[in-house]
Coordinates of C-alpha atoms and ligand atoms in Angstrom, one line a residue:
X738 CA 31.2 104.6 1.5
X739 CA 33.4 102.7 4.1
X740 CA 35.4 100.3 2.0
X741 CA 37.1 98.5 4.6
X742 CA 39.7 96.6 1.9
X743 CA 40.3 99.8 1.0
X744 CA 41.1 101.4 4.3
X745 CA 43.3 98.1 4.7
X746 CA 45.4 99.5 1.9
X747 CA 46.5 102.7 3.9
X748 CA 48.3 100.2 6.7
X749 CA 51.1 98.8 4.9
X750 CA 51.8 96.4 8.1
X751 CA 48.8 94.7 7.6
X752 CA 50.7 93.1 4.7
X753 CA 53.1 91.6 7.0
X754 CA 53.2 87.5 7.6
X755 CA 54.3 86.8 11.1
X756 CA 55.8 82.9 11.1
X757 CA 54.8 82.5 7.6
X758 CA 51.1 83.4 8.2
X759 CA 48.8 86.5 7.5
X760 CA 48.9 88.9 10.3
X761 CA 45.8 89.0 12.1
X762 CA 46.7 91.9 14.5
X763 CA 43.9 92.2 17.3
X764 CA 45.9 94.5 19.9
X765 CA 44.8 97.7 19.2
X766 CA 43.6 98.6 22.2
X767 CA 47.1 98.6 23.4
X768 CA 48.1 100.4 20.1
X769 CA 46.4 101.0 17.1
X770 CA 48.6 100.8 13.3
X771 CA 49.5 104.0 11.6
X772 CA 48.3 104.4 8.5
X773 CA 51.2 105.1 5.7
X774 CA 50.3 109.6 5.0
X775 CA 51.2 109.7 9.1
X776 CA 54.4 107.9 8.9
X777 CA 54.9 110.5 5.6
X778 CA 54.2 113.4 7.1
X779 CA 56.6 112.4 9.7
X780 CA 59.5 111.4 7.1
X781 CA 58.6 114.7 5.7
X782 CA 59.2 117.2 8.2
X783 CA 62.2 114.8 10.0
X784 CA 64.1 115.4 6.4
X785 CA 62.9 118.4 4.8
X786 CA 62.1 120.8 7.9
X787 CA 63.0 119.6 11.2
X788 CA 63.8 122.7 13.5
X789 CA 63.0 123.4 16.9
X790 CA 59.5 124.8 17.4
X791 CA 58.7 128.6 19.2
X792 CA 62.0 129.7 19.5
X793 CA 63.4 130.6 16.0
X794 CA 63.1 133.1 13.5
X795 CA 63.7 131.2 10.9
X796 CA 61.9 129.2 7.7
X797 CA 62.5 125.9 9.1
X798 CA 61.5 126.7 12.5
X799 CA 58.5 128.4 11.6
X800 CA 57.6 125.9 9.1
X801 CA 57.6 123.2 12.5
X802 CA 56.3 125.7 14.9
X803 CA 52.7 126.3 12.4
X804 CA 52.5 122.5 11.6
X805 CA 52.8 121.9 15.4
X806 CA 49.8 124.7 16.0
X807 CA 47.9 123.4 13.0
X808 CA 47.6 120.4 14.9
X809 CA 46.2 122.2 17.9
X810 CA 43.4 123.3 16.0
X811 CA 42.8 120.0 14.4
X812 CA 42.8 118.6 18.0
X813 CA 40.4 120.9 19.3
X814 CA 37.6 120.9 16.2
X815 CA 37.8 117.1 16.7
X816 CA 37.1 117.5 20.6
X817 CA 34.9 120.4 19.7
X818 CA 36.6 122.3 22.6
X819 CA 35.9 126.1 22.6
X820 CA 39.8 127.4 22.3
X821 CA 43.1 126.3 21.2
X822 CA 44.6 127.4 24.8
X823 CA 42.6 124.7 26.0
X824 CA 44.4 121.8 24.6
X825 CA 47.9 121.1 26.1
X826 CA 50.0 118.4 23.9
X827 CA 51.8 115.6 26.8
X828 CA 53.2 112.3 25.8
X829 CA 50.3 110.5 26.4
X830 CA 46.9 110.0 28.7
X831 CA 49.0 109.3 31.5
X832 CA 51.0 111.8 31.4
X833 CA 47.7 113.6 30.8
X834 CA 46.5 112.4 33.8
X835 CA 49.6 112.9 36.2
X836 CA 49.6 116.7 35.1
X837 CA 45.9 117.1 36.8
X838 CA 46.6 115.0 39.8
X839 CA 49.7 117.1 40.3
X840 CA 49.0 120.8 39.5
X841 CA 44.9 120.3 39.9
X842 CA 45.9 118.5 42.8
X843 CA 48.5 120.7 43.9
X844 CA 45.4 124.2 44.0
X845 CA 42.2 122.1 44.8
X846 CA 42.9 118.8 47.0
X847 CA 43.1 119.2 50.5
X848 CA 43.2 116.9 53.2
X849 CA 39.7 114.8 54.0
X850 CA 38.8 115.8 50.3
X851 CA 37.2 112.6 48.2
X852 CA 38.4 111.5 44.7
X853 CA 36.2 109.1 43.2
X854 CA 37.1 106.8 40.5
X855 CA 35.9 103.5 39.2
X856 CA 36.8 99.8 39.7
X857 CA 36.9 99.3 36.0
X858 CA 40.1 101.8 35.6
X859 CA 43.2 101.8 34.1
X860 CA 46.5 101.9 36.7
X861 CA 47.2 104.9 35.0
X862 CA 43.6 106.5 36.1
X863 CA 44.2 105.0 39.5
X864 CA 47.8 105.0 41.1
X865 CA 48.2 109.0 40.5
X866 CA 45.1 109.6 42.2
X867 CA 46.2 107.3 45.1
X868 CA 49.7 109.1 45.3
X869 CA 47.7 112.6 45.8
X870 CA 45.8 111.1 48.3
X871 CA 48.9 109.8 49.9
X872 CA 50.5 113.6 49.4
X873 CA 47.3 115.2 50.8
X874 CA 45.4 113.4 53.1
X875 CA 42.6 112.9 50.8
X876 CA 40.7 109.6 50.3
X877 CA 40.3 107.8 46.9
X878 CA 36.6 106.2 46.5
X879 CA 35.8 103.3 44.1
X880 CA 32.5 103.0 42.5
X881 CA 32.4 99.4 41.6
X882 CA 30.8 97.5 38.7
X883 CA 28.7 94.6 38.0
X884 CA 29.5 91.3 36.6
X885 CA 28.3 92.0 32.7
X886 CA 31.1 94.8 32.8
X887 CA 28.1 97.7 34.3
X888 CA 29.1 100.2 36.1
X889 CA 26.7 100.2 39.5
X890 CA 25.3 103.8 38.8
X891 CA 23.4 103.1 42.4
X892 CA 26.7 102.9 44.1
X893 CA 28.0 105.7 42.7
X894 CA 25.0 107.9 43.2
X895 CA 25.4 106.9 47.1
X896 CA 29.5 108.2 46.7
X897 CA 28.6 111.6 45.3
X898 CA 29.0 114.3 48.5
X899 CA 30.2 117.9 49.7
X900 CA 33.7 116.1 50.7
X901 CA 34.4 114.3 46.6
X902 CA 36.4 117.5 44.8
X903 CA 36.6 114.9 41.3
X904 CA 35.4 112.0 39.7
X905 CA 37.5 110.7 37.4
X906 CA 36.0 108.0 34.9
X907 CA 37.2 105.9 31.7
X908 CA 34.9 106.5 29.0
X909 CA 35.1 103.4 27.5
X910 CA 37.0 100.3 29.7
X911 CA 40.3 99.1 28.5
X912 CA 39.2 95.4 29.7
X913 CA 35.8 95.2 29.3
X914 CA 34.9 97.4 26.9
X915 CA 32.1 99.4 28.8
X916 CA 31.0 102.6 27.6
X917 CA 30.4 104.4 31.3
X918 CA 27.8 107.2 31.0
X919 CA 30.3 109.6 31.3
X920 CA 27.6 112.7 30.7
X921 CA 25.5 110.9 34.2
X922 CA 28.7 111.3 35.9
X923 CA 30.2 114.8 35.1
X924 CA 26.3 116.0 35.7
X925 CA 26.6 114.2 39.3
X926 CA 29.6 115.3 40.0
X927 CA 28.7 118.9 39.0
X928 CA 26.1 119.0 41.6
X929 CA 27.7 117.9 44.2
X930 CA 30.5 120.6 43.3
X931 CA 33.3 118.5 42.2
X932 CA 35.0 118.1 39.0
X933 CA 35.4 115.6 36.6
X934 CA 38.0 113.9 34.4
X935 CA 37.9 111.7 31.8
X936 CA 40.0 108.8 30.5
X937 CA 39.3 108.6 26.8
X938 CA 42.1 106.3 26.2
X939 CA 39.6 104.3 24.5
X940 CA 37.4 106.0 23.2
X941 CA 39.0 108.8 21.2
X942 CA 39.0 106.6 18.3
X943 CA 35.8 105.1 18.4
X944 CA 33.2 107.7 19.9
X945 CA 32.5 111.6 18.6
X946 CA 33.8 113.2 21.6
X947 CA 31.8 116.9 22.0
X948 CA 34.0 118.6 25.5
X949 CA 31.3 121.4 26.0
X950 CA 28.5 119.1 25.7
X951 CA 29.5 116.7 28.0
X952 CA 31.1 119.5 30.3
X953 CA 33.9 117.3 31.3
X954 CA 36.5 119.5 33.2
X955 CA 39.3 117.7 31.9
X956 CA 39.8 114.8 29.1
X957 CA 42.8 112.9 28.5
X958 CA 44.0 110.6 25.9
X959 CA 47.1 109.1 23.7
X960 CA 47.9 109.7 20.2
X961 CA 48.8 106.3 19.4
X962 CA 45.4 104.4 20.3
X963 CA 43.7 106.6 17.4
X964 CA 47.1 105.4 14.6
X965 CA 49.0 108.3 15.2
X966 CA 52.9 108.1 16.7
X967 CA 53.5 107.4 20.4
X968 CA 55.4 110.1 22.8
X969 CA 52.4 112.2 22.2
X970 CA 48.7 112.9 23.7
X971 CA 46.6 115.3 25.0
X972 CA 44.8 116.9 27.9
X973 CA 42.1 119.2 27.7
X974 CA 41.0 121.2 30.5
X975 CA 38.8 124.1 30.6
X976 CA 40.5 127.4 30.8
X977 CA 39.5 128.7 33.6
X978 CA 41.1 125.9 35.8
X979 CA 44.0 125.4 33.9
X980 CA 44.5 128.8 34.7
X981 CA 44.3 128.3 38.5
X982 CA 46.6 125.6 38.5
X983 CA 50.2 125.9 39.2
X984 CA 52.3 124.7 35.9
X985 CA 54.3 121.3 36.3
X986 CA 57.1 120.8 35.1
X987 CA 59.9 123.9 35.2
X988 CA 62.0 124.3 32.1
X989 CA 62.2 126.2 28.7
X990 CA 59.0 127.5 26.9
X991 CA 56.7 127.3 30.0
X992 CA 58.2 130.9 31.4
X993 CA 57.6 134.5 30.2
X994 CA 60.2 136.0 32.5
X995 CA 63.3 134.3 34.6
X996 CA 64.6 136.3 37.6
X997 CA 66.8 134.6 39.9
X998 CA 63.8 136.3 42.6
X999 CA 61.1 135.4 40.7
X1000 CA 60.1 133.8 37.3
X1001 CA 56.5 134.6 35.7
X1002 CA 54.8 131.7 33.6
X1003 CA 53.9 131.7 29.9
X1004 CA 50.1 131.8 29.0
X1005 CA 48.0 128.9 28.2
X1006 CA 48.7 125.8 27.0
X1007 CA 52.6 127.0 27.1
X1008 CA 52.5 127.1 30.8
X1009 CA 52.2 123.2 30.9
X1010 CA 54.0 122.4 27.9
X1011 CA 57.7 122.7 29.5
X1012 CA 60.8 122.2 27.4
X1013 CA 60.7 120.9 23.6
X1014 CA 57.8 119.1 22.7
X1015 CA 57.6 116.0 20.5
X1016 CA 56.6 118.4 18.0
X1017 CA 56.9 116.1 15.1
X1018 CA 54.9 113.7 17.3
X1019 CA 51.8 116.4 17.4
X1020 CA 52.4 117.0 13.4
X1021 CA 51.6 112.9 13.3
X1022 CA 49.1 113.3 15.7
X1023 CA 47.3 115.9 13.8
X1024 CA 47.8 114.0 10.1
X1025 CA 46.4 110.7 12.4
X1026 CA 43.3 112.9 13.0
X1027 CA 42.6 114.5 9.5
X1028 CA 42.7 110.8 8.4
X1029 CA 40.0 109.2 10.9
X1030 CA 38.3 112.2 9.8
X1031 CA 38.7 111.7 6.1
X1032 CA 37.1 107.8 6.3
X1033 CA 34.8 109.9 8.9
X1034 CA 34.1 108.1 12.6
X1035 CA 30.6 107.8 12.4
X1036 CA 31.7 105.3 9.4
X1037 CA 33.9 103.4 11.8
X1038 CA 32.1 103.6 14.5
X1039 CA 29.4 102.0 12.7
X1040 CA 31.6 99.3 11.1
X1041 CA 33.2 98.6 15.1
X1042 CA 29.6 98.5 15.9
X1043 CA 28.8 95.3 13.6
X1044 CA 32.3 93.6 14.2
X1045 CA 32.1 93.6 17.9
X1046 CA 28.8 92.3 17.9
X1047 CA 29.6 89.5 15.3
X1048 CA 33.2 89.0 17.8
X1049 CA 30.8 88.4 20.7
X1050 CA 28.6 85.9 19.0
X1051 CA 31.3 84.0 17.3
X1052 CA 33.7 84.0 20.4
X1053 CA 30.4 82.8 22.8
X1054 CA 30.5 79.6 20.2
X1055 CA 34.0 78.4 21.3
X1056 CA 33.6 75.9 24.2
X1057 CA 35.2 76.2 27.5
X1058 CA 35.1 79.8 26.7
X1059 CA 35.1 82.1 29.4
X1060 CA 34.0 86.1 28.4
X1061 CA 34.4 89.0 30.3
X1062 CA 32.0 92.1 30.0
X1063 CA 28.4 92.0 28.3
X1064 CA 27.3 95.5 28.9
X1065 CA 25.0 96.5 26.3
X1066 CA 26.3 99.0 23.9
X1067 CA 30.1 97.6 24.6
X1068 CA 32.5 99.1 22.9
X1069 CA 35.9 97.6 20.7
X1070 CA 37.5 95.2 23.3
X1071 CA 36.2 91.5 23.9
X1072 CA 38.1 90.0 27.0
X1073 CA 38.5 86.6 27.6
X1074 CA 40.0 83.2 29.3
X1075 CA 39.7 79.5 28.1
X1076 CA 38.9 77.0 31.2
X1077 CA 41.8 75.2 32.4
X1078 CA 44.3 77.1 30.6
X1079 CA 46.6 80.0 31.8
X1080 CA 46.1 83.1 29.7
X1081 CA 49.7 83.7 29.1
X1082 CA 49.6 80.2 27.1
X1083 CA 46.7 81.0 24.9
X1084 CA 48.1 84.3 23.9
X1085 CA 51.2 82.3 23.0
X1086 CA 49.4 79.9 21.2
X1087 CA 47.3 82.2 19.1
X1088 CA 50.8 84.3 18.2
X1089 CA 51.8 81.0 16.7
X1090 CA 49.3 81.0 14.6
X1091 CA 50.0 84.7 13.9
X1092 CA 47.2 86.3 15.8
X1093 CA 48.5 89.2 17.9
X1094 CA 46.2 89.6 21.2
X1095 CA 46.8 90.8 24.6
X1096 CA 47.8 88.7 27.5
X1097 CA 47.8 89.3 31.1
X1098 CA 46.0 92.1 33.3
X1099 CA 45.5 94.4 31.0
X1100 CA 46.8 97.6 33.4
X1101 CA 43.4 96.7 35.5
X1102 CA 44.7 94.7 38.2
X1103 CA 41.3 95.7 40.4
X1104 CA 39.6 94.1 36.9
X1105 CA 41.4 90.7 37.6
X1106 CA 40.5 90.9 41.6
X1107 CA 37.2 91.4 40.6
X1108 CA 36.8 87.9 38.4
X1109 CA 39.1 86.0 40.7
X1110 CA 41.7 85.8 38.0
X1111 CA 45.1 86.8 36.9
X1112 CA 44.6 87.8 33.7
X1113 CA 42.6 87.3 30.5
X1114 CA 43.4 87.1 27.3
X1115 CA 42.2 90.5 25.2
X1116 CA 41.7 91.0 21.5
X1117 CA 40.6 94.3 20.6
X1118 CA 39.3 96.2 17.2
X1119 CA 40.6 99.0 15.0
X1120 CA 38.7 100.1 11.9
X1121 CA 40.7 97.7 9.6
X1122 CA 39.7 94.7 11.1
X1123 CA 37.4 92.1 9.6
X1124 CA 35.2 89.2 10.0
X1125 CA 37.5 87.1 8.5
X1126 CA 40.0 88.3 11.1
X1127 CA 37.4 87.1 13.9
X1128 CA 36.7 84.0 12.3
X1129 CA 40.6 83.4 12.3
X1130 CA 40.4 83.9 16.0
X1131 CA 37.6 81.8 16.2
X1132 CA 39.0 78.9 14.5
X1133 CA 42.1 79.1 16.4
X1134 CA 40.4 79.1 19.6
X1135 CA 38.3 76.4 18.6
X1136 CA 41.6 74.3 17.4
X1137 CA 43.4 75.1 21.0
X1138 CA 40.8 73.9 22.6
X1139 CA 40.5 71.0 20.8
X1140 CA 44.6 69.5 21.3
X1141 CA 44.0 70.5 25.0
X1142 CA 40.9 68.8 26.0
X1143 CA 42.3 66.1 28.4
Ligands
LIG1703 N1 43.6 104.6 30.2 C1 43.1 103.6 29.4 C2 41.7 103.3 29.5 C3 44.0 102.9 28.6 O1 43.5 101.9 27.9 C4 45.4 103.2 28.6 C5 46.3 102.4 27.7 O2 46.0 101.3 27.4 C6 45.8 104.3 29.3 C7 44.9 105.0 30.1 C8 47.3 104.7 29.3 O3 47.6 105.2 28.0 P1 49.1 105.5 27.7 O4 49.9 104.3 28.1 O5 49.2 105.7 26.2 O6 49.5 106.7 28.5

């Protein structure tokens, strides 16, 4: 049974007053809280065990380097990918994401090649497409999206060609909270022979994510956005490409053999994890993962489900109120702007009132060009949140409005 009072309990900063009031924290899309057994597990192996990982023969070091592995499996079972070797630990989805556009980039973009991405995307799902472009001669291709936050599936179908080599697509929208039909999309891009990559940013703690039945060629996304540490995330890709692709970055752990004349690389995922990892990081990242999975995400998910629709209703009610993104099915994130007022001093004023939000353009600048604004303001959901939390929103919108009417 999801006990959401209970799950409250597990987030010792949720206790916290900020000016004297209850924190209301509504910023998880930008990071979510960690619940108290990650921040454990961490202490734990900082004091008791820390020791570099694959490299010693000894307790401590082995004790790091099987916890760090253990997590590779939890990370796969959760993304239901097919091996370990597929899962490659980076410091976050874009770091994820520059690895492809780099080494994938590096063996398969060539000059008058197409990358296609959305308008909806995160600048970290955007500018390292643009700089391979830039490196290769290739052109970057927007598919654009309605006004209620819909991605035009007509425009996109009219993009998909011989010349596009990948599509690369947020599952869910950091601004508007969209859910793209990301299985659509890899299928279209499949037929047209090109790959596909997706953002899951924002989804990885929302949605059952299933790699081989969506067939995605690559998937990205950050440890802390689903209450595990930050420094750490993932990319999956499937084998047989990451094997094609020339490794990254050069260092320690991502060699087999170093000749002055030649080196040889280490096998999968060692080949593109050069140097010491945040190992500790990943053992967070893992305990994050066996804990969504103890309250279970269809539980969440479900509980997300009612909240966001209750935030949309309740949030439509406040007058002058100016909200961004209505597609049905809309995920975790309600965006907004109040009329005659710049976001920046809404944000502030709702902090005041101890109601953490997001201010600004949200990493989607194209997002703001789009609505003819700067930025918005952004409140967005974890599982511990609450009605009462959106009704505190609510009220304080409704009171901010009210002392600024002239
Ligand atoms: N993509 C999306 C959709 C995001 O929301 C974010 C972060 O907000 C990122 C990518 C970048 O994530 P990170 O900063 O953890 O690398």
């Amino acid at each position: 049974m999801f006990d959401v009072n209970q799950i409250r309990k597990d987030f010792p900063i949720l206790r916290e007053q900020v000016y004297g009031k209850p924190l209301v924290y509504l910023d998880n899309g930008a990071t979510t809280q960690k619940p108290r057994r990650v921040v454990e597990v961490m202490n734990e192996y900082y004091l008791r065990y820390n020791s570099n990982v694959h490299r010693g023969v000894h307790y401590l070091s082995n004790k790091c380097t099987d916890a760090n592995e253990r997590a590779r499996t939890v990370v796969r079972d959760y993304i239901h990918a097919g091996e370990t070797e597929e899962v490659i630990f980076t410091r976050g989805t874009t770091e994820s994401i520059n690895l492809v556009a780099y080494t994938f980039g590096e063996a398969f973009i060539h000059a008058g090649d197409e990358i296609v991405v959305t308008e909806m995307e995160h600048h970290a799902n955007i500018v390292p497409w643009q700089m391979l472009c830039e490196r290769k001669g290739a052109e970057l291709k927007v598919v654009p999206f309605k006004d209620n936050g819909e991605l035009d599936m007509e425009a996109f179908a009219g993009l998909m060609n011989g010349r596009v080599k990948l599509v690369a697509v947020a599952y869910v929208s950091n601004v508007l909270g969209t859910v793209n039909p990301v299985k659509r999309i890899i299928d279209a891009a499949h037929a047209v022979g090109a790959y596909a990559l997706v953002d899951a940013a924002q989804a990885i703690q929302h949605i059952p994510i299933d790699v081989r039945e969506l067939d995605c060629d690559f998937l990205a996304f950050s440890g802390h956005k689903i209450y595990g540490p930050t420094g750490v995330g993932v990319l999956y890709g499937k084998r047989e490409l990451l094997e094609q692709m020339p490794p990254w970055q050069g260092g320690g752990e991502m060699i087999k053999e170093v000749r002055f004349e030649k080196t040889t690389y280490n096998e999968l995922p060692f080949k593109f994890e050069a140097g010491t990892p945040d190992f500790i990081g990943v053992i967070g990242l893992g305990e994050a993962i066996e804990y969504v999975k103890s309250v279970g995400l269809d539980e969440i998910a479900a509980h997300e489900h009612g909240l966001i629709a209750y935030a949309m209703e309740r949030i439509r009610q406040v007058p002058r109120i100016i909200l961004y993104g209505d597609a049905p099915g809309k995920s975790s994130v309600v965006s907004f702007g109040l009329e005659g007022m710049h976001h920046f001093d809404l944000g502030t004023l709702l902090d005041k009132m101890g109601i953490a939000v997001r201010t600004g353009q949200l990493c989607a600048d194209p997002v703001m060009s789009h609505y003819g604004v700067t930025g918005m303001v952004r409140a967005s959901l974890a599982m511990y949140n609450t009605e009462e939390e959106i009704d505190a929103l609510c009220a304080g919108l409704k009171k901010i409005e009210r002392i600024f009417k002239m």
